[in-house]
PDB file of C-alpha atoms in Angstrom:
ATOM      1  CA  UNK A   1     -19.720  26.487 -40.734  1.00 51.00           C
ATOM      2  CA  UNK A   2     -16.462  26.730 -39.200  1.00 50.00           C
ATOM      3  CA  UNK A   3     -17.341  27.535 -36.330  1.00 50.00           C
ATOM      4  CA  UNK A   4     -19.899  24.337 -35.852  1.00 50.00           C
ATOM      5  CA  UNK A   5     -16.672  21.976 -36.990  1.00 44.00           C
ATOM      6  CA  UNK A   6     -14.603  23.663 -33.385  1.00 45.00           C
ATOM      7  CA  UNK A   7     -17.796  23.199 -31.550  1.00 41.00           C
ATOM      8  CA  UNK A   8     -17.994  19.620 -32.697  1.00 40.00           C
ATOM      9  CA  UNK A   9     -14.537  18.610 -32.191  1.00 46.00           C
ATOM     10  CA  UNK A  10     -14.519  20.567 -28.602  1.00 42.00           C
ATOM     11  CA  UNK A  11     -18.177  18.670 -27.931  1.00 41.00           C
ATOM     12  CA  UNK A  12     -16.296  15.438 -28.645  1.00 44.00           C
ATOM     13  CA  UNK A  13     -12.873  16.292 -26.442  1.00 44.00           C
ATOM     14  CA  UNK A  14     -14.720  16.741 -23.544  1.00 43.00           C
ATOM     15  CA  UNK A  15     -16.900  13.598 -23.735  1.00 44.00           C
ATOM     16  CA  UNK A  16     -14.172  11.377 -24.002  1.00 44.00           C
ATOM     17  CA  UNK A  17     -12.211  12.791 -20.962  1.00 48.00           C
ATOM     18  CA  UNK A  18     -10.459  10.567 -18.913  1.00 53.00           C
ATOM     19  CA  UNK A  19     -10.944  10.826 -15.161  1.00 73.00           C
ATOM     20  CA  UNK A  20      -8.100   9.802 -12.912  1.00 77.00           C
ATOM     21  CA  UNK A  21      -8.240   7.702  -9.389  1.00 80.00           C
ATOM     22  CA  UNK A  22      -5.045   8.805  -7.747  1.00 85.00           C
ATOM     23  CA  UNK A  23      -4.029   8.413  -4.124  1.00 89.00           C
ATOM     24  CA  UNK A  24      -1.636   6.798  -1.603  1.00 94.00           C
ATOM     25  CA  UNK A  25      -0.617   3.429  -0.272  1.00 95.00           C
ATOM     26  CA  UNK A  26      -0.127   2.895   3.431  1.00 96.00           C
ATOM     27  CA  UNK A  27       0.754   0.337   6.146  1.00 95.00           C
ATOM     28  CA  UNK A  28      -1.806  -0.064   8.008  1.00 93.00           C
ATOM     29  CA  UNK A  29       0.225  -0.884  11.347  1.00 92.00           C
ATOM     30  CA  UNK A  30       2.812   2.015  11.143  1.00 93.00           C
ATOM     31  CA  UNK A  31       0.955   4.439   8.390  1.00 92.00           C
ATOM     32  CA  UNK A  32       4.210   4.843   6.155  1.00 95.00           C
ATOM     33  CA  UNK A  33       3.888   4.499   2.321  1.00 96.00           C
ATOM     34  CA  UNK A  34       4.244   1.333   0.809  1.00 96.00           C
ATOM     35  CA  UNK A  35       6.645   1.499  -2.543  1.00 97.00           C
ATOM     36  CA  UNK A  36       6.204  -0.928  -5.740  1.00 97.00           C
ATOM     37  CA  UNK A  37       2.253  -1.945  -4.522  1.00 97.00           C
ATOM     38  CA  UNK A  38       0.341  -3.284  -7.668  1.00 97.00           C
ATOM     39  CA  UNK A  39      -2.448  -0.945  -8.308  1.00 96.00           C
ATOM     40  CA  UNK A  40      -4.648  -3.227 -11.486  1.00 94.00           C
ATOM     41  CA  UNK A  41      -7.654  -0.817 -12.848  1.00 89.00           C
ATOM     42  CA  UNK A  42      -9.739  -3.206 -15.491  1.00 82.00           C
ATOM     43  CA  UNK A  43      -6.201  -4.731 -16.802  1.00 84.00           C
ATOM     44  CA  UNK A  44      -4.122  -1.459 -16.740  1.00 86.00           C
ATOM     45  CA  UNK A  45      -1.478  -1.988 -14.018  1.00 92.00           C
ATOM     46  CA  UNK A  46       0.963   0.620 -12.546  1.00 93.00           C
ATOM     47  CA  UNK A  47       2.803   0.265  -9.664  1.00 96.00           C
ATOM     48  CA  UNK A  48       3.326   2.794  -6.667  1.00 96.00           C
ATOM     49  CA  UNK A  49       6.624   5.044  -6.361  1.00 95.00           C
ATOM     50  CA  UNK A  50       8.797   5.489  -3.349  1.00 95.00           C
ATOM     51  CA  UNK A  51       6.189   7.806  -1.626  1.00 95.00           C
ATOM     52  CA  UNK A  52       3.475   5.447  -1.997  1.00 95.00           C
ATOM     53  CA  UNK A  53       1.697   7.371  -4.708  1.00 95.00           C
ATOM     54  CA  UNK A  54      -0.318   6.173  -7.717  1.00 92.00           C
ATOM     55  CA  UNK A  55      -2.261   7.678 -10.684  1.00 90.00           C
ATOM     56  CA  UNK A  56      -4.727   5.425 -12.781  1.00 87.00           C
ATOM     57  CA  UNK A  57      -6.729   6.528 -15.514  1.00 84.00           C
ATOM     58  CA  UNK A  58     -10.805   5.319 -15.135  1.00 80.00           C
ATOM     59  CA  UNK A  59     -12.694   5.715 -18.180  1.00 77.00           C
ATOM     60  CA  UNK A  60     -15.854   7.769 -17.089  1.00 71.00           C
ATOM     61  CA  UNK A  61     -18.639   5.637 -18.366  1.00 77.00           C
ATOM     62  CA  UNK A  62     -17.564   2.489 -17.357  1.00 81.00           C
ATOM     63  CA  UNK A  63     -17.897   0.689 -13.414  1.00 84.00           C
ATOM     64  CA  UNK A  64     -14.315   0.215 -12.357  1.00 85.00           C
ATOM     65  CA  UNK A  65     -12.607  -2.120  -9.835  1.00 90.00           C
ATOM     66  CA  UNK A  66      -9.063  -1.801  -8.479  1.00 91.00           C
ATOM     67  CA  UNK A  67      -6.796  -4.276  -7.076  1.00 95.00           C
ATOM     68  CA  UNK A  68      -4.277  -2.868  -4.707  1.00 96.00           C
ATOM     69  CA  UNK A  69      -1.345  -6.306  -4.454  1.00 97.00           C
ATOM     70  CA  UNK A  70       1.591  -6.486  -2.888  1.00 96.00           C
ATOM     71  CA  UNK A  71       3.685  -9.363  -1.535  1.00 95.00           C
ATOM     72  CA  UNK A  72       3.425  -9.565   2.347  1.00 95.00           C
ATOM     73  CA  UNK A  73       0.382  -7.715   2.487  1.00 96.00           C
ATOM     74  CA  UNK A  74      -3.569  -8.812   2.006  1.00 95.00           C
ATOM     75  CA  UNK A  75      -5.161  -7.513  -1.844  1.00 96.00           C
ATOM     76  CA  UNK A  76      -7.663  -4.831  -1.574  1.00 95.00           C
ATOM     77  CA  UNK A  77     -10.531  -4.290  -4.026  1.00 94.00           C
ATOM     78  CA  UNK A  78     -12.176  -1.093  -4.311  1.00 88.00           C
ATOM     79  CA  UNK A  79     -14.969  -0.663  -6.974  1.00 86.00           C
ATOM     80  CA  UNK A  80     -15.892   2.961  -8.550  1.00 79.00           C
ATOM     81  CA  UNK A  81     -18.972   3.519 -10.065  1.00 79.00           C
ATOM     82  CA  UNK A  82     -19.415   6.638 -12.392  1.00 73.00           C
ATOM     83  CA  UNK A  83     -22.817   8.664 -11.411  1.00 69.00           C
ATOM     84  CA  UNK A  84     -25.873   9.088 -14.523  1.00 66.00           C
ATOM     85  CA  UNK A  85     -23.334  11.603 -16.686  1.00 64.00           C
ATOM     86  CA  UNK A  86     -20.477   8.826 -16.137  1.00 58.00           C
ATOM     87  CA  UNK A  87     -18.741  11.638 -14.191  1.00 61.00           C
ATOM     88  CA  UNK A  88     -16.845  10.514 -10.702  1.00 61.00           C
ATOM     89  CA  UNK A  89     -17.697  12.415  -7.599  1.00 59.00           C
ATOM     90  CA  UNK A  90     -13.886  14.471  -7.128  1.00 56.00           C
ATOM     91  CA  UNK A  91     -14.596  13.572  -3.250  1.00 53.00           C
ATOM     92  CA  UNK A  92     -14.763   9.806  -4.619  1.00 48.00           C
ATOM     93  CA  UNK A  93     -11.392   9.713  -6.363  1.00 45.00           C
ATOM     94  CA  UNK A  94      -9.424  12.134  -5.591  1.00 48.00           C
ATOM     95  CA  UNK A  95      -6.382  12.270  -3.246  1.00 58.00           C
ATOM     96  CA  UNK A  96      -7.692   8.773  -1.362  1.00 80.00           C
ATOM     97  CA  UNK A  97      -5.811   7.419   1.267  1.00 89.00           C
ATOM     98  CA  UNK A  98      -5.662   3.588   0.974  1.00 90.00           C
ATOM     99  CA  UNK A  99      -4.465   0.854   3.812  1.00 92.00           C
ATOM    100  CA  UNK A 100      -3.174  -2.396   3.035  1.00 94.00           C
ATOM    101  CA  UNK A 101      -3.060  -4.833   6.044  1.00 93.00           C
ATOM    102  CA  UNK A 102       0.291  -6.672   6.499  1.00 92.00           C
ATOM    103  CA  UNK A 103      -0.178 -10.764   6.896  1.00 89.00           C
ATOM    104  CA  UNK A 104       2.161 -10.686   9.660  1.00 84.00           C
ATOM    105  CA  UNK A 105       0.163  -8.141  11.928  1.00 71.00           C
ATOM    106  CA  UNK A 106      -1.512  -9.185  15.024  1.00 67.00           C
ATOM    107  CA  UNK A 107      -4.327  -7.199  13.741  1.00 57.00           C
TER     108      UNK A 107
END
């Protein structure tokens, strides 16, 4: 009986796993990180660090969209779609490398 109670509460750990969406922020025009980007997952909004890094949290059974925003720079949108489990592909989110366009570029 006790042993059914672990299984369940190990069962129930595991399907409510988090899966993250973590990467890096670049200039497009000169490829160095871009610090204090908005990165907005569903409402939750963190902001990248001085290397250009971020770490969001998707919830796995759920279609995301992120909002990259930064002043000076054009928004990007990226949406992230869990597969039939609600698992994310670890090719799909992790270690992405993500380019913002400045508005100033001649590009």
């Amino acid at each position: 009986m006790k042993n059914s109670y672990i299984f369940l509460i190990l069962l129930f750990c595991s399907c409510t796993n988090n899966k993250k969406f973590d990467g890096y922020v670049y200039d497009y025009a000169t490829e160095k990180p871009i610090q204090n980007v908005f990165v907005d997952v569903n409402g939750n909004t963190r902001k990248t660090d001085s290397t250009g890094y971020f770490c969001v949290k998707l919830k796995p059974n759920l279609p995301s969209i992120i909002y990259f925003k930064k002043e000076g720079y054009f928004s990007k949108k990226i949406y992230r779609k869990p597969d039939s489990l609600g698992r994310y592909s670890k090719g799909k989110t992790h270690w992405n490398r993500i380019y913002l366009y400045n508005k100033e570029s001649e590009f």
